[in-house]
Amino acid sequence: HDLAFTPEYDPDDSVDFEVAGAQHALEFCRQECFQKVGVTEHQARVIHEMIANHTSMQRIPQLPSPEMHLVSLGAGVDVAGFYAEDVHPYTIKSIVR
């Protein structure tokens, strides 16, 4: 989703980075993942929605899917440090490498 921070993927900075990144992820899934790894259109749409909404999920009262709930928690840890103390130090170390 961070692709949209680059001029190559959002050259005129006209779209919110979440939405631009989500659109590129959707196109990537359609072009690269359908045949190669069996991603379905439904799964691609879930990925799109998770990326497009990942910074606003804390304000969505009932998250529509378990995947969106998981992304909401992950974004909270990543961006704001919410529940970071619950992540095992080994997990953090292996991610940050």
CSV table of N, CA and C in Angstrom, one decimal:
chain,number,residue,atom,x,y,z
A,1,HIS,N,0.8,-1.2,0.0
A,1,HIS,CA,0.0,0.0,0.0
A,1,HIS,C,0.8,1.3,0.0
A,2,ASP,N,2.1,1.2,0.4
A,2,ASP,CA,2.9,2.4,0.5
A,2,ASP,C,3.4,2.8,-0.9
A,3,LEU,N,3.1,2.0,-1.9
A,3,LEU,CA,3.5,2.3,-3.3
A,3,LEU,C,3.0,3.7,-3.7
A,4,ALA,N,1.8,4.1,-3.1
A,4,ALA,CA,1.2,5.3,-3.5
A,4,ALA,C,2.0,6.5,-3.0
A,5,PHE,N,2.9,6.3,-2.1
A,5,PHE,CA,3.8,7.4,-1.7
A,5,PHE,C,4.8,7.8,-2.7
A,6,THR,N,4.9,7.0,-3.8
A,6,THR,CA,6.0,7.3,-4.8
A,6,THR,C,5.3,7.9,-6.0
A,7,PRO,N,6.1,8.8,-6.7
A,7,PRO,CA,5.5,9.5,-7.9
A,7,PRO,C,5.2,8.5,-9.0
A,8,GLU,N,5.8,7.4,-9.1
A,8,GLU,CA,5.5,6.4,-10.1
A,8,GLU,C,4.1,5.9,-10.1
A,9,TYR,N,3.6,5.7,-8.9
A,9,TYR,CA,2.3,5.1,-8.7
A,9,TYR,C,1.2,6.2,-8.4
A,10,ASP,N,1.5,7.4,-8.0
A,10,ASP,CA,0.5,8.4,-7.9
A,10,ASP,C,1.2,9.7,-8.3
A,11,PRO,N,1.5,9.9,-9.6
A,11,PRO,CA,2.3,11.0,-10.1
A,11,PRO,C,1.8,12.4,-9.7
A,12,ASP,N,0.5,12.6,-9.6
A,12,ASP,CA,0.1,13.9,-9.4
A,12,ASP,C,-0.5,14.1,-7.9
A,13,ASP,N,-0.3,13.1,-7.1
A,13,ASP,CA,-0.7,13.1,-5.7
A,13,ASP,C,-2.2,13.5,-5.6
A,14,SER,N,-3.0,13.0,-6.5
A,14,SER,CA,-4.4,13.4,-6.5
A,14,SER,C,-5.3,12.5,-5.7
A,15,VAL,N,-4.8,11.4,-5.3
A,15,VAL,CA,-5.7,10.4,-4.6
A,15,VAL,C,-5.0,10.1,-3.2
A,16,ASP,N,-5.9,9.9,-2.2
A,16,ASP,CA,-5.3,9.5,-0.9
A,16,ASP,C,-4.4,8.2,-1.1
A,17,PHE,N,-3.3,8.2,-0.4
A,17,PHE,CA,-2.4,7.1,-0.6
A,17,PHE,C,-3.0,5.7,-0.4
A,18,GLU,N,-3.9,5.7,0.6
A,18,GLU,CA,-4.6,4.4,0.9
A,18,GLU,C,-5.4,3.9,-0.3
A,19,VAL,N,-6.1,4.8,-0.9
A,19,VAL,CA,-7.0,4.4,-2.1
A,19,VAL,C,-6.1,4.1,-3.3
A,20,ALA,N,-5.1,4.9,-3.5
A,20,ALA,CA,-4.2,4.6,-4.7
A,20,ALA,C,-3.5,3.3,-4.5
A,21,GLY,N,-3.0,3.0,-3.3
A,21,GLY,CA,-2.3,1.8,-3.0
A,21,GLY,C,-3.2,0.6,-3.1
A,22,ALA,N,-4.5,0.8,-2.7
A,22,ALA,CA,-5.5,-0.3,-2.8
A,22,ALA,C,-5.8,-0.7,-4.2
A,23,GLN,N,-5.9,0.4,-5.0
A,23,GLN,CA,-6.2,0.1,-6.4
A,23,GLN,C,-5.0,-0.6,-7.1
A,24,HIS,N,-3.8,-0.2,-6.8
A,24,HIS,CA,-2.6,-0.9,-7.4
A,24,HIS,C,-2.5,-2.4,-6.9
A,25,ALA,N,-2.9,-2.6,-5.6
A,25,ALA,CA,-2.9,-4.0,-5.1
A,25,ALA,C,-4.0,-4.8,-5.8
A,26,LEU,N,-5.1,-4.2,-6.0
A,26,LEU,CA,-6.2,-4.9,-6.7
A,26,LEU,C,-5.7,-5.3,-8.1
A,27,GLU,N,-5.1,-4.4,-8.8
A,27,GLU,CA,-4.6,-4.7,-10.2
A,27,GLU,C,-3.5,-5.7,-10.2
A,28,PHE,N,-2.7,-5.7,-9.2
A,28,PHE,CA,-1.6,-6.6,-9.0
A,28,PHE,C,-2.2,-8.0,-8.8
A,29,CYS,N,-3.2,-8.1,-7.9
A,29,CYS,CA,-3.8,-9.4,-7.7
A,29,CYS,C,-4.4,-10.0,-8.9
A,30,ARG,N,-5.1,-9.1,-9.7
A,30,ARG,CA,-5.7,-9.6,-10.9
A,30,ARG,C,-4.7,-10.0,-12.0
A,31,GLN,N,-3.6,-9.3,-12.1
A,31,GLN,CA,-2.6,-9.6,-13.1
A,31,GLN,C,-1.7,-10.7,-12.7
A,32,GLU,N,-1.3,-10.7,-11.5
A,32,GLU,CA,-0.2,-11.7,-11.1
A,32,GLU,C,-0.7,-12.8,-10.2
A,33,CYS,N,-1.7,-12.7,-9.5
A,33,CYS,CA,-2.1,-13.7,-8.4
A,33,CYS,C,-3.2,-14.6,-8.8
A,34,PHE,N,-4.1,-14.2,-9.7
A,34,PHE,CA,-5.2,-15.1,-10.0
A,34,PHE,C,-4.7,-16.5,-10.5
A,35,GLN,N,-3.9,-16.5,-11.5
A,35,GLN,CA,-3.4,-17.7,-12.1
A,35,GLN,C,-2.3,-18.3,-11.3
A,36,LYS,N,-1.4,-17.5,-10.8
A,36,LYS,CA,-0.2,-18.1,-10.1
A,36,LYS,C,-0.4,-18.7,-8.8
A,37,VAL,N,-1.2,-18.0,-7.9
A,37,VAL,CA,-1.5,-18.5,-6.6
A,37,VAL,C,-2.9,-18.8,-6.2
A,38,GLY,N,-3.8,-18.6,-7.2
A,38,GLY,CA,-5.2,-18.9,-7.0
A,38,GLY,C,-6.0,-17.9,-6.2
A,39,VAL,N,-5.6,-16.6,-6.2
A,39,VAL,CA,-6.4,-15.6,-5.5
A,39,VAL,C,-7.7,-15.4,-6.3
A,40,THR,N,-8.8,-15.4,-5.6
A,40,THR,CA,-10.1,-15.2,-6.2
A,40,THR,C,-10.4,-13.7,-6.3
A,41,GLU,N,-11.4,-13.3,-7.1
A,41,GLU,CA,-11.8,-11.9,-7.2
A,41,GLU,C,-12.3,-11.4,-5.8
A,42,HIS,N,-13.0,-12.3,-5.1
A,42,HIS,CA,-13.5,-11.9,-3.8
A,42,HIS,C,-12.3,-11.6,-2.9
A,43,GLN,N,-11.3,-12.5,-2.9
A,43,GLN,CA,-10.1,-12.2,-2.0
A,43,GLN,C,-9.4,-10.9,-2.4
A,44,ALA,N,-9.3,-10.7,-3.7
A,44,ALA,CA,-8.6,-9.5,-4.2
A,44,ALA,C,-9.4,-8.2,-3.7
A,45,ARG,N,-10.7,-8.3,-3.7
A,45,ARG,CA,-11.6,-7.2,-3.2
A,45,ARG,C,-11.4,-7.0,-1.7
A,46,VAL,N,-11.2,-8.1,-1.0
A,46,VAL,CA,-11.0,-8.0,0.5
A,46,VAL,C,-9.7,-7.3,0.7
A,47,ILE,N,-8.6,-7.7,-0.1
A,47,ILE,CA,-7.3,-7.0,0.0
A,47,ILE,C,-7.5,-5.5,-0.3
A,48,HIS,N,-8.2,-5.2,-1.4
A,48,HIS,CA,-8.4,-3.8,-1.7
A,48,HIS,C,-9.1,-3.0,-0.6
A,49,GLU,N,-10.1,-3.6,0.0
A,49,GLU,CA,-10.8,-2.9,1.1
A,49,GLU,C,-10.0,-2.7,2.3
A,50,MET,N,-9.2,-3.8,2.6
A,50,MET,CA,-8.3,-3.7,3.8
A,50,MET,C,-7.3,-2.5,3.6
A,51,ILE,N,-6.7,-2.4,2.5
A,51,ILE,CA,-5.7,-1.4,2.2
A,51,ILE,C,-6.3,0.0,2.2
A,52,ALA,N,-7.4,0.1,1.5
A,52,ALA,CA,-8.1,1.4,1.3
A,52,ALA,C,-8.6,1.9,2.7
A,53,ASN,N,-8.9,1.0,3.6
A,53,ASN,CA,-9.5,1.5,4.9
A,53,ASN,C,-8.6,1.3,6.1
A,54,HIS,N,-7.3,0.9,5.9
A,54,HIS,CA,-6.5,0.5,7.0
A,54,HIS,C,-6.2,1.7,8.0
A,55,THR,N,-6.3,2.9,7.6
A,55,THR,CA,-6.0,4.0,8.5
A,55,THR,C,-7.3,4.5,9.1
A,56,SER,N,-8.5,4.1,8.7
A,56,SER,CA,-9.7,4.5,9.3
A,56,SER,C,-10.5,3.4,10.0
A,57,MET,N,-9.9,2.3,10.1
A,57,MET,CA,-10.6,1.1,10.7
A,57,MET,C,-11.0,1.3,12.1
A,58,GLN,N,-10.2,2.1,12.8
A,58,GLN,CA,-10.5,2.3,14.2
A,58,GLN,C,-11.8,3.1,14.4
A,59,ARG,N,-12.2,3.7,13.4
A,59,ARG,CA,-13.5,4.5,13.4
A,59,ARG,C,-14.7,3.7,12.8
A,60,ILE,N,-14.4,2.5,12.3
A,60,ILE,CA,-15.5,1.7,11.8
A,60,ILE,C,-16.1,0.9,12.9
A,61,PRO,N,-17.3,1.1,13.3
A,61,PRO,CA,-17.9,0.4,14.5
A,61,PRO,C,-17.9,-1.1,14.4
A,62,GLN,N,-18.3,-1.7,13.3
A,62,GLN,CA,-18.3,-3.1,13.2
A,62,GLN,C,-17.5,-3.5,11.9
A,63,LEU,N,-16.4,-4.0,12.1
A,63,LEU,CA,-15.6,-4.4,10.9
A,63,LEU,C,-16.2,-5.5,10.2
A,64,PRO,N,-16.3,-5.4,8.8
A,64,PRO,CA,-17.1,-6.4,8.1
A,64,PRO,C,-16.5,-7.8,7.9
A,65,SER,N,-15.3,-8.0,8.3
A,65,SER,CA,-14.7,-9.3,8.1
A,65,SER,C,-13.6,-9.5,9.1
A,66,PRO,N,-13.2,-10.8,9.4
A,66,PRO,CA,-12.1,-11.1,10.3
A,66,PRO,C,-10.8,-10.5,9.7
A,67,GLU,N,-10.6,-10.5,8.4
A,67,GLU,CA,-9.4,-10.0,7.8
A,67,GLU,C,-9.3,-8.5,8.1
A,68,MET,N,-10.4,-7.8,8.0
A,68,MET,CA,-10.3,-6.3,8.2
A,68,MET,C,-10.0,-6.1,9.7
A,69,HIS,N,-10.5,-6.9,10.6
A,69,HIS,CA,-10.2,-6.7,12.0
A,69,HIS,C,-8.8,-7.0,12.2
A,70,LEU,N,-8.2,-8.0,11.6
A,70,LEU,CA,-6.8,-8.3,11.8
A,70,LEU,C,-5.9,-7.1,11.3
A,71,VAL,N,-6.2,-6.6,10.1
A,71,VAL,CA,-5.5,-5.5,9.6
A,71,VAL,C,-5.6,-4.3,10.5
A,72,SER,N,-6.8,-4.0,11.0
A,72,SER,CA,-7.0,-2.9,11.9
A,72,SER,C,-6.0,-3.1,13.1
A,73,LEU,N,-6.0,-4.2,13.7
A,73,LEU,CA,-5.0,-4.5,14.8
A,73,LEU,C,-3.6,-4.3,14.4
A,74,GLY,N,-3.2,-4.8,13.2
A,74,GLY,CA,-1.9,-4.7,12.8
A,74,GLY,C,-1.5,-3.2,12.5
A,75,ALA,N,-2.4,-2.5,11.9
A,75,ALA,CA,-2.1,-1.1,11.6
A,75,ALA,C,-2.0,-0.3,12.9
A,76,GLY,N,-2.8,-0.7,13.9
A,76,GLY,CA,-2.7,0.0,15.2
A,76,GLY,C,-1.3,-0.2,15.8
A,77,VAL,N,-0.8,-1.4,15.8
A,77,VAL,CA,0.5,-1.7,16.3
A,77,VAL,C,1.6,-1.0,15.5
A,78,ASP,N,1.5,-1.1,14.2
A,78,ASP,CA,2.5,-0.6,13.3
A,78,ASP,C,2.6,1.0,13.4
A,79,VAL,N,1.4,1.6,13.3
A,79,VAL,CA,1.4,3.1,13.2
A,79,VAL,C,1.5,3.8,14.6
A,80,ALA,N,0.7,3.3,15.5
A,80,ALA,CA,0.5,4.0,16.8
A,80,ALA,C,1.1,3.2,18.0
A,81,GLY,N,1.5,2.0,17.8
A,81,GLY,CA,2.0,1.2,18.9
A,81,GLY,C,1.0,0.6,19.8
A,82,PHE,N,-0.3,0.6,19.4
A,82,PHE,CA,-1.4,0.0,20.2
A,82,PHE,C,-1.1,-1.5,20.4
A,83,TYR,N,-1.1,-1.9,21.6
A,83,TYR,CA,-0.9,-3.3,22.0
A,83,TYR,C,0.4,-3.9,21.6
A,84,ALA,N,1.4,-3.0,21.4
A,84,ALA,CA,2.7,-3.4,21.0
A,84,ALA,C,3.3,-4.3,22.1
A,85,GLU,N,3.0,-4.1,23.4
A,85,GLU,CA,3.5,-4.9,24.5
A,85,GLU,C,3.0,-6.3,24.4
A,86,ASP,N,2.0,-6.6,23.6
A,86,ASP,CA,1.5,-8.0,23.5
A,86,ASP,C,2.2,-8.7,22.4
A,87,VAL,N,3.0,-8.1,21.6
A,87,VAL,CA,3.7,-8.8,20.5
A,87,VAL,C,5.1,-9.3,21.1
A,88,HIS,N,5.3,-10.6,20.9
A,88,HIS,CA,6.5,-11.2,21.5
A,88,HIS,C,7.7,-10.6,20.9
A,89,PRO,N,8.8,-10.3,21.7
A,89,PRO,CA,10.0,-9.7,21.2
A,89,PRO,C,10.6,-10.4,20.0
A,90,TYR,N,10.6,-11.7,20.0
A,90,TYR,CA,11.1,-12.5,18.9
A,90,TYR,C,10.4,-12.1,17.6
A,91,THR,N,9.1,-12.0,17.7
A,91,THR,CA,8.3,-11.6,16.5
A,91,THR,C,8.8,-10.3,16.0
A,92,ILE,N,8.9,-9.3,16.8
A,92,ILE,CA,9.4,-8.0,16.4
A,92,ILE,C,10.7,-8.0,15.8
A,93,LYS,N,11.6,-8.8,16.5
A,93,LYS,CA,13.0,-8.9,16.0
A,93,LYS,C,13.0,-9.5,14.6
A,94,SER,N,12.2,-10.5,14.4
A,94,SER,CA,12.2,-11.2,13.1
A,94,SER,C,11.6,-10.3,12.0
A,95,ILE,N,10.7,-9.5,12.3
A,95,ILE,CA,10.1,-8.6,11.3
A,95,ILE,C,11.1,-7.4,11.0
A,96,VAL,N,11.7,-6.9,11.9
A,96,VAL,CA,12.6,-5.7,11.7
A,96,VAL,C,13.9,-6.0,11.0
A,97,ARG,N,14.3,-7.2,11.0
A,97,ARG,CA,15.6,-7.6,10.4
A,97,ARG,C,15.8,-7.0,9.1
